[in-house]
Amino acid sequence: MLRPGGAQLTLWFAIFLTALVLAACAAKSDDVSLPETIKIPAGPFIIGSDRTEREAAYQLDEAAYGHQRTRQWKWYENEPDRQILELPAYAITRAPITKAQYAAFVAASEHPAPDVDPDTWAGYKLIHPYERTRRHAWGDGGYPAGRGNHPVVLVTHADAMAYAAWLSLRTGQNWRLPSEAEWEKAARGTDGRRFPWGDVFDASFLNSHDAGPFDTLPVGSFPQGASPFGLLDAAGQVFEWTATPERSGRFIVKGGSWDDSGCGICRPAARHGRPETLKHILIGFRLVRSHD
């Protein structure tokens, strides 16, 4: 038998290493911690709102809260006027990223786990007491027991981008936060409906303070509230970071949360800017990647 020379050994070793890498990538791509995605086709959709939709949103809020503060504070006046916008194809995670999915990133990268200290929380000047953050905060044992399928919260904009970068390296795909427009198209379809399911608000279709437990719930708990593309939890549950800046140091969040009533803010057209360093119990995220 002829023995291979040094060049042959080097080539065989390189082939062997390549096979190992490909096998590892295949195993990783099948990992249960990978988020499920849905495909959003290229084409036009209706983005934004008109005066009639904004007025209806204010009226929903007033009926729920018994006051006119969202109208007085002009919450919905920064929405773009209703128009047609065209986007290329992309894929988006069907639900917000869960604590279990985020835990794989924390374990692999040693990225700080979601939490916030009392002084930082007090500095945000939010209405929620610090004690309420504890049911969402992570300890030495990881995420809170029984909440692995709840959306991850207490994450900054940079935390969300770090998870996307890690997932990109892990899968060889390009993951990132959605733009505001990408998020809105996935959440409302192409026909400009006011909510993911249609034009009429129904509190049984989402996790909001109207009929919810005043807490996060497992993702996908309201399949009847899915968008025409099949996006879940696009209204209520948690606000979601986008890649679209509002102004320096602030990014647009979309979707409303379990804390909201009304729920004018839960419409896909609604938008608010939040500081990029904010760790909030009401804010999580989902990701997009290039269309296959």
mmCIF file of C-alpha atoms in Angstrom:
data_model
loop_
_atom_site.group_PDB
_atom_site.id
_atom_site.type_symbol
_atom_site.label_atom_id
_atom_site.label_comp_id
_atom_site.label_asym_id
_atom_site.label_seq_id
_atom_site.Cartn_x
_atom_site.Cartn_y
_atom_site.Cartn_z
ATOM 1 C CA MET A 1 0.000 0.000 0.000
ATOM 2 C CA LEU A 2 1.250 3.421 -0.890
ATOM 3 C CA ARG A 3 1.437 5.809 2.033
ATOM 4 C CA PRO A 4 0.129 9.342 1.452
ATOM 5 C CA GLY A 5 2.664 12.113 1.355
ATOM 6 C CA GLY A 6 2.600 15.282 3.509
ATOM 7 C CA ALA A 7 0.508 17.245 1.006
ATOM 8 C CA GLN A 8 -2.055 14.459 0.843
ATOM 9 C CA LEU A 9 -2.270 14.259 4.644
ATOM 10 C CA THR A 10 -2.801 18.005 4.813
ATOM 11 C CA LEU A 11 -5.573 17.815 2.207
ATOM 12 C CA TRP A 12 -7.264 14.867 3.937
ATOM 13 C CA PHE A 13 -7.058 16.646 7.294
ATOM 14 C CA ALA A 14 -8.619 19.785 5.810
ATOM 15 C CA ILE A 15 -11.460 17.722 4.314
ATOM 16 C CA PHE A 16 -11.971 15.995 7.664
ATOM 17 C CA LEU A 17 -12.159 19.339 9.517
ATOM 18 C CA THR A 18 -14.566 20.741 6.937
ATOM 19 C CA ALA A 19 -16.840 17.713 7.380
ATOM 20 C CA LEU A 20 -16.798 18.207 11.145
ATOM 21 C CA VAL A 21 -17.702 21.893 10.771
ATOM 22 C CA LEU A 22 -20.532 21.117 8.351
ATOM 23 C CA ALA A 23 -21.875 18.437 10.677
ATOM 24 C CA ALA A 24 -21.746 20.830 13.616
ATOM 25 C CA CYS A 25 -23.552 23.514 11.637
ATOM 26 C CA ALA A 26 -26.242 21.033 10.629
ATOM 27 C CA ALA A 27 -26.713 19.985 14.228
ATOM 28 C CA LYS A 28 -26.951 23.587 15.330
ATOM 29 C CA SER A 29 -29.472 24.439 12.644
ATOM 30 C CA ASP A 30 -31.744 21.696 13.989
ATOM 31 C CA ASP A 31 -31.456 22.917 17.586
ATOM 32 C CA VAL A 32 -34.799 23.439 19.298
ATOM 33 C CA SER A 33 -33.622 26.817 20.588
ATOM 34 C CA LEU A 34 -33.662 28.264 17.064
ATOM 35 C CA PRO A 35 -36.651 30.561 16.514
ATOM 36 C CA GLU A 36 -39.311 29.547 14.007
ATOM 37 C CA THR A 37 -39.690 31.980 11.112
ATOM 38 C CA ILE A 38 -42.355 32.834 8.572
ATOM 39 C CA LYS A 39 -41.750 34.162 5.079
ATOM 40 C CA ILE A 40 -42.956 37.614 4.124
ATOM 41 C CA PRO A 41 -43.090 37.927 0.328
ATOM 42 C CA ALA A 42 -41.792 40.884 -1.608
ATOM 43 C CA GLY A 43 -44.340 43.462 -2.630
ATOM 44 C CA PRO A 44 -46.416 46.446 -1.539
ATOM 45 C CA PHE A 45 -48.417 46.934 1.637
ATOM 46 C CA ILE A 46 -50.276 49.754 3.363
ATOM 47 C CA ILE A 47 -48.282 51.402 6.148
ATOM 48 C CA GLY A 48 -49.301 54.127 8.582
ATOM 49 C CA SER A 49 -52.722 55.435 9.565
ATOM 50 C CA ASP A 50 -55.264 58.101 8.716
ATOM 51 C CA ARG A 51 -57.260 60.501 10.860
ATOM 52 C CA THR A 52 -60.149 58.047 11.172
ATOM 53 C CA GLU A 53 -57.939 55.256 12.528
ATOM 54 C CA ARG A 54 -56.187 57.548 15.012
ATOM 55 C CA GLU A 55 -59.481 58.911 16.268
ATOM 56 C CA ALA A 56 -60.790 55.379 16.757
ATOM 57 C CA ALA A 57 -57.622 54.540 18.718
ATOM 58 C CA TYR A 58 -58.122 57.499 21.050
ATOM 59 C CA GLN A 59 -61.723 56.457 21.608
ATOM 60 C CA LEU A 60 -60.671 52.910 22.523
ATOM 61 C CA ASP A 61 -58.240 54.320 25.088
ATOM 62 C CA GLU A 62 -60.800 56.708 26.534
ATOM 63 C CA ALA A 63 -63.353 53.939 26.961
ATOM 64 C CA ALA A 64 -60.790 51.753 28.744
ATOM 65 C CA TYR A 65 -59.052 54.321 30.925
ATOM 66 C CA GLY A 66 -61.844 56.801 31.546
ATOM 67 C CA HIS A 67 -59.632 59.778 30.664
ATOM 68 C CA GLN A 68 -58.181 61.501 27.588
ATOM 69 C CA ARG A 69 -54.463 61.450 28.370
ATOM 70 C CA THR A 70 -53.360 59.574 25.255
ATOM 71 C CA ARG A 71 -55.236 62.160 23.192
ATOM 72 C CA GLN A 72 -53.830 65.055 25.227
ATOM 73 C CA TRP A 73 -50.320 63.663 24.919
ATOM 74 C CA LYS A 74 -50.879 63.116 21.163
ATOM 75 C CA TRP A 75 -49.675 59.527 21.313
ATOM 76 C CA TYR A 76 -50.699 58.653 17.772
ATOM 77 C CA GLU A 77 -49.866 61.855 15.942
ATOM 78 C CA ASN A 78 -46.365 60.718 14.950
ATOM 79 C CA GLU A 79 -47.677 57.840 12.839
ATOM 80 C CA PRO A 80 -46.912 58.260 9.126
ATOM 81 C CA ASP A 81 -49.867 59.036 6.906
ATOM 82 C CA ARG A 82 -51.457 55.979 5.342
ATOM 83 C CA GLN A 83 -49.540 55.123 2.157
ATOM 84 C CA ILE A 84 -48.307 52.229 0.015
ATOM 85 C CA LEU A 85 -44.765 51.015 0.596
ATOM 86 C CA GLU A 86 -42.919 48.201 -1.162
ATOM 87 C CA LEU A 87 -40.431 45.907 0.573
ATOM 88 C CA PRO A 88 -38.232 43.019 -0.599
ATOM 89 C CA ALA A 89 -38.859 39.531 0.755
ATOM 90 C CA TYR A 90 -37.614 38.564 4.214
ATOM 91 C CA ALA A 91 -38.295 36.109 7.009
ATOM 92 C CA ILE A 92 -39.282 37.072 10.550
ATOM 93 C CA THR A 93 -39.578 35.070 13.741
ATOM 94 C CA ARG A 94 -43.155 33.962 14.209
ATOM 95 C CA ALA A 95 -43.148 34.996 17.887
ATOM 96 C CA PRO A 96 -40.973 37.169 20.116
ATOM 97 C CA ILE A 97 -37.684 35.631 21.220
ATOM 98 C CA THR A 98 -38.282 33.586 24.353
ATOM 99 C CA LYS A 99 -36.319 33.326 27.565
ATOM 100 C CA ALA A 100 -35.265 29.777 26.655
ATOM 101 C CA GLN A 101 -33.970 30.882 23.262
ATOM 102 C CA TYR A 102 -32.117 33.800 24.830
ATOM 103 C CA ALA A 103 -30.705 31.480 27.519
ATOM 104 C CA ALA A 104 -28.739 29.541 24.869
ATOM 105 C CA PHE A 105 -27.069 32.818 23.892
ATOM 106 C CA VAL A 106 -26.300 33.752 27.510
ATOM 107 C CA ALA A 107 -24.804 30.327 28.196
ATOM 108 C CA ALA A 108 -22.669 30.272 25.046
ATOM 109 C CA SER A 109 -21.443 33.860 25.133
ATOM 110 C CA GLU A 110 -21.463 34.699 28.860
ATOM 111 C CA HIS A 111 -23.446 37.797 27.950
ATOM 112 C CA PRO A 112 -25.035 39.360 31.053
ATOM 113 C CA ALA A 113 -28.400 37.806 31.850
ATOM 114 C CA PRO A 114 -31.508 40.025 31.826
ATOM 115 C CA ASP A 115 -31.784 41.962 35.081
ATOM 116 C CA VAL A 116 -31.846 45.523 36.376
ATOM 117 C CA ASP A 117 -30.687 46.995 39.673
ATOM 118 C CA PRO A 118 -32.907 49.193 41.890
ATOM 119 C CA ASP A 119 -31.037 52.443 41.253
ATOM 120 C CA THR A 120 -31.130 52.028 37.475
ATOM 121 C CA TRP A 121 -34.821 51.175 37.602
ATOM 122 C CA ALA A 122 -35.571 54.205 39.759
ATOM 123 C CA GLY A 123 -33.708 56.364 37.261
ATOM 124 C CA TYR A 124 -36.105 55.368 34.499
ATOM 125 C CA LYS A 125 -38.973 57.011 36.448
ATOM 126 C CA LEU A 126 -41.477 54.374 35.347
ATOM 127 C CA ILE A 127 -44.789 53.714 37.071
ATOM 128 C CA HIS A 128 -44.005 50.052 37.744
ATOM 129 C CA PRO A 129 -42.470 49.385 41.180
ATOM 130 C CA TYR A 130 -39.085 47.685 41.253
ATOM 131 C CA GLU A 131 -40.606 44.619 42.927
ATOM 132 C CA ARG A 132 -42.558 43.916 39.758
ATOM 133 C CA THR A 133 -39.312 43.414 37.838
ATOM 134 C CA ARG A 134 -38.327 40.447 40.003
ATOM 135 C CA ARG A 135 -40.679 37.974 38.329
ATOM 136 C CA HIS A 136 -38.911 38.736 35.028
ATOM 137 C CA ALA A 137 -35.304 38.960 36.301
ATOM 138 C CA TRP A 138 -32.814 36.123 35.950
ATOM 139 C CA GLY A 139 -30.834 34.638 38.836
ATOM 140 C CA ASP A 140 -27.862 32.318 39.121
ATOM 141 C CA GLY A 141 -30.083 29.482 37.994
ATOM 142 C CA GLY A 142 -31.061 31.242 34.777
ATOM 143 C CA TYR A 143 -34.480 32.510 33.786
ATOM 144 C CA PRO A 144 -37.402 32.345 36.256
ATOM 145 C CA ALA A 145 -38.851 28.866 36.652
ATOM 146 C CA GLY A 146 -41.755 28.040 34.380
ATOM 147 C CA ARG A 147 -41.153 31.026 32.092
ATOM 148 C CA GLY A 148 -38.918 29.559 29.412
ATOM 149 C CA ASN A 149 -41.599 30.032 26.742
ATOM 150 C CA HIS A 150 -42.398 33.608 27.807
ATOM 151 C CA PRO A 151 -40.873 36.473 25.803
ATOM 152 C CA VAL A 152 -37.531 37.657 27.089
ATOM 153 C CA VAL A 153 -37.659 41.180 28.574
ATOM 154 C CA LEU A 154 -35.275 43.439 30.512
ATOM 155 C CA VAL A 155 -33.074 43.587 27.405
ATOM 156 C CA THR A 156 -31.595 46.730 25.891
ATOM 157 C CA HIS A 157 -31.447 47.475 22.190
ATOM 158 C CA ALA A 158 -27.774 46.439 22.261
ATOM 159 C CA ASP A 159 -28.662 43.156 24.002
ATOM 160 C CA ALA A 160 -31.096 42.342 21.200
ATOM 161 C CA MET A 161 -28.471 43.120 18.555
ATOM 162 C CA ALA A 162 -25.888 41.010 20.397
ATOM 163 C CA TYR A 163 -28.291 38.046 20.332
ATOM 164 C CA ALA A 164 -28.806 38.585 16.587
ATOM 165 C CA ALA A 165 -25.036 38.687 15.996
ATOM 166 C CA TRP A 166 -24.541 35.474 17.985
ATOM 167 C CA LEU A 167 -27.353 33.710 16.127
ATOM 168 C CA SER A 168 -25.847 34.838 12.816
ATOM 169 C CA LEU A 169 -22.478 33.295 13.689
ATOM 170 C CA ARG A 170 -24.128 30.154 14.993
ATOM 171 C CA THR A 171 -26.249 29.519 11.911
ATOM 172 C CA GLY A 172 -24.293 31.168 9.096
ATOM 173 C CA GLN A 173 -27.355 33.302 8.335
ATOM 174 C CA ASN A 174 -27.881 37.044 8.588
ATOM 175 C CA TRP A 175 -30.120 37.778 11.580
ATOM 176 C CA ARG A 176 -30.976 41.310 12.684
ATOM 177 C CA LEU A 177 -33.674 43.447 14.232
ATOM 178 C CA PRO A 178 -36.513 44.315 11.845
ATOM 179 C CA SER A 179 -36.988 47.791 10.525
ATOM 180 C CA GLU A 180 -40.192 49.463 11.612
ATOM 181 C CA ALA A 181 -41.644 48.919 8.141
ATOM 182 C CA GLU A 182 -40.716 45.221 8.093
ATOM 183 C CA TRP A 183 -42.281 44.740 11.497
ATOM 184 C CA GLU A 184 -45.464 46.548 10.491
ATOM 185 C CA LYS A 185 -45.954 44.615 7.248
ATOM 186 C CA ALA A 186 -45.556 41.285 9.021
ATOM 187 C CA ALA A 187 -47.953 42.401 11.768
ATOM 188 C CA ARG A 188 -50.834 43.742 9.651
ATOM 189 C CA GLY A 189 -50.535 42.139 6.237
ATOM 190 C CA THR A 190 -50.925 44.132 3.050
ATOM 191 C CA ASP A 191 -54.438 45.601 3.331
ATOM 192 C CA GLY A 192 -53.864 48.219 6.037
ATOM 193 C CA ARG A 193 -56.050 46.625 8.701
ATOM 194 C CA ARG A 194 -55.992 48.304 12.118
ATOM 195 C CA PHE A 195 -55.082 45.172 14.074
ATOM 196 C CA PRO A 196 -53.347 41.959 13.012
ATOM 197 C CA TRP A 197 -56.724 40.158 12.842
ATOM 198 C CA GLY A 198 -58.836 42.942 11.316
ATOM 199 C CA ASP A 199 -60.335 46.358 12.018
ATOM 200 C CA VAL A 200 -62.347 45.626 15.161
ATOM 201 C CA PHE A 201 -60.593 45.405 18.521
ATOM 202 C CA ASP A 202 -61.201 42.178 20.435
ATOM 203 C CA ALA A 203 -59.604 41.845 23.881
ATOM 204 C CA SER A 204 -59.731 38.039 23.653
ATOM 205 C CA PHE A 205 -57.295 38.111 20.716
ATOM 206 C CA LEU A 206 -54.244 39.442 22.602
ATOM 207 C CA ASN A 207 -52.473 39.718 25.928
ATOM 208 C CA SER A 208 -53.333 43.220 27.100
ATOM 209 C CA HIS A 209 -54.562 44.623 30.402
ATOM 210 C CA ASP A 210 -58.103 44.593 28.978
ATOM 211 C CA ALA A 211 -58.539 40.867 29.669
ATOM 212 C CA GLY A 212 -55.058 39.517 30.395
ATOM 213 C CA PRO A 213 -53.291 38.558 33.635
ATOM 214 C CA PHE A 214 -51.181 41.761 33.850
ATOM 215 C CA ASP A 215 -48.097 39.697 33.058
ATOM 216 C CA THR A 216 -46.385 38.017 30.141
ATOM 217 C CA LEU A 217 -47.778 34.725 28.856
ATOM 218 C CA PRO A 218 -46.260 31.891 26.796
ATOM 219 C CA VAL A 219 -45.714 33.076 23.236
ATOM 220 C CA GLY A 220 -48.421 32.025 20.809
ATOM 221 C CA SER A 221 -51.149 31.899 23.457
ATOM 222 C CA PHE A 222 -53.524 33.790 21.139
ATOM 223 C CA PRO A 223 -53.487 32.077 17.727
ATOM 224 C CA GLN A 224 -56.768 33.830 16.885
ATOM 225 C CA GLY A 225 -54.841 37.107 16.971
ATOM 226 C CA ALA A 226 -52.373 36.089 14.255
ATOM 227 C CA SER A 227 -51.653 38.390 11.339
ATOM 228 C CA PRO A 228 -52.520 37.357 7.747
ATOM 229 C CA PHE A 229 -48.942 36.066 7.433
ATOM 230 C CA GLY A 230 -49.213 34.074 10.665
ATOM 231 C CA LEU A 231 -47.243 36.419 12.925
ATOM 232 C CA LEU A 232 -48.091 35.835 16.596
ATOM 233 C CA ASP A 233 -48.143 38.259 19.543
ATOM 234 C CA ALA A 234 -47.819 41.291 17.301
ATOM 235 C CA ALA A 235 -50.428 43.092 19.429
ATOM 236 C CA GLY A 236 -50.008 43.168 23.192
ATOM 237 C CA GLN A 237 -47.706 40.786 25.101
ATOM 238 C CA VAL A 238 -44.550 42.962 24.893
ATOM 239 C CA PHE A 239 -43.342 45.941 22.928
ATOM 240 C CA GLU A 240 -40.565 45.004 20.520
ATOM 241 C CA TRP A 241 -37.353 46.774 19.605
ATOM 242 C CA THR A 242 -36.846 47.670 15.945
ATOM 243 C CA ALA A 243 -33.776 48.815 14.045
ATOM 244 C CA THR A 244 -35.412 52.161 13.231
ATOM 245 C CA PRO A 245 -34.121 55.117 15.254
ATOM 246 C CA GLU A 246 -36.528 57.711 16.567
ATOM 247 C CA ARG A 247 -33.711 60.152 17.257
ATOM 248 C CA SER A 248 -30.197 59.905 18.674
ATOM 249 C CA GLY A 249 -30.067 57.292 21.409
ATOM 250 C CA ARG A 250 -33.669 56.155 20.965
ATOM 251 C CA PHE A 251 -35.290 53.460 18.827
ATOM 252 C CA ILE A 252 -38.848 52.741 17.777
ATOM 253 C CA VAL A 253 -40.718 50.020 19.645
ATOM 254 C CA LYS A 254 -43.902 48.452 18.299
ATOM 255 C CA GLY A 255 -46.803 46.292 19.393
ATOM 256 C CA GLY A 256 -48.125 47.382 22.781
ATOM 257 C CA SER A 257 -47.888 45.226 25.895
ATOM 258 C CA TRP A 258 -49.611 43.288 28.672
ATOM 259 C CA ASP A 259 -49.755 46.550 30.619
ATOM 260 C CA ASP A 260 -51.832 48.448 28.029
ATOM 261 C CA SER A 261 -55.584 48.823 27.829
ATOM 262 C CA GLY A 262 -57.719 50.127 25.032
ATOM 263 C CA CYS A 263 -55.710 49.167 23.034
ATOM 264 C CA GLY A 264 -54.834 51.974 20.629
ATOM 265 C CA ILE A 265 -51.136 51.470 21.212
ATOM 266 C CA CYS A 266 -51.424 47.801 20.191
ATOM 267 C CA ARG A 267 -52.171 48.697 16.556
ATOM 268 C CA PRO A 268 -49.325 47.876 14.129
ATOM 269 C CA ALA A 269 -49.317 51.491 12.925
ATOM 270 C CA ALA A 270 -48.675 52.827 16.446
ATOM 271 C CA ARG A 271 -45.096 53.693 17.321
ATOM 272 C CA HIS A 272 -43.087 55.004 20.253
ATOM 273 C CA GLY A 273 -39.411 55.784 20.796
ATOM 274 C CA ARG A 274 -37.569 54.457 23.839
ATOM 275 C CA PRO A 275 -33.965 54.976 25.063
ATOM 276 C CA GLU A 276 -31.662 52.311 23.638
ATOM 277 C CA THR A 277 -30.232 51.542 27.087
ATOM 278 C CA LEU A 278 -33.652 50.923 28.660
ATOM 279 C CA LYS A 279 -34.221 47.530 30.323
ATOM 280 C CA HIS A 280 -37.985 47.338 30.620
ATOM 281 C CA ILE A 281 -40.346 44.577 31.719
ATOM 282 C CA LEU A 282 -42.575 45.613 28.793
ATOM 283 C CA ILE A 283 -39.983 45.396 25.985
ATOM 284 C CA GLY A 284 -38.645 42.351 24.162
ATOM 285 C CA PHE A 285 -37.820 41.712 20.490
ATOM 286 C CA ARG A 286 -38.060 39.438 17.479
ATOM 287 C CA LEU A 287 -35.640 39.094 14.551
ATOM 288 C CA VAL A 288 -35.627 39.016 10.772
ATOM 289 C CA ARG A 289 -33.265 37.351 8.321
ATOM 290 C CA SER A 290 -32.829 37.482 4.574
ATOM 291 C CA HIS A 291 -35.420 35.516 2.620
ATOM 292 C CA ASP A 292 -34.224 32.027 1.590
#
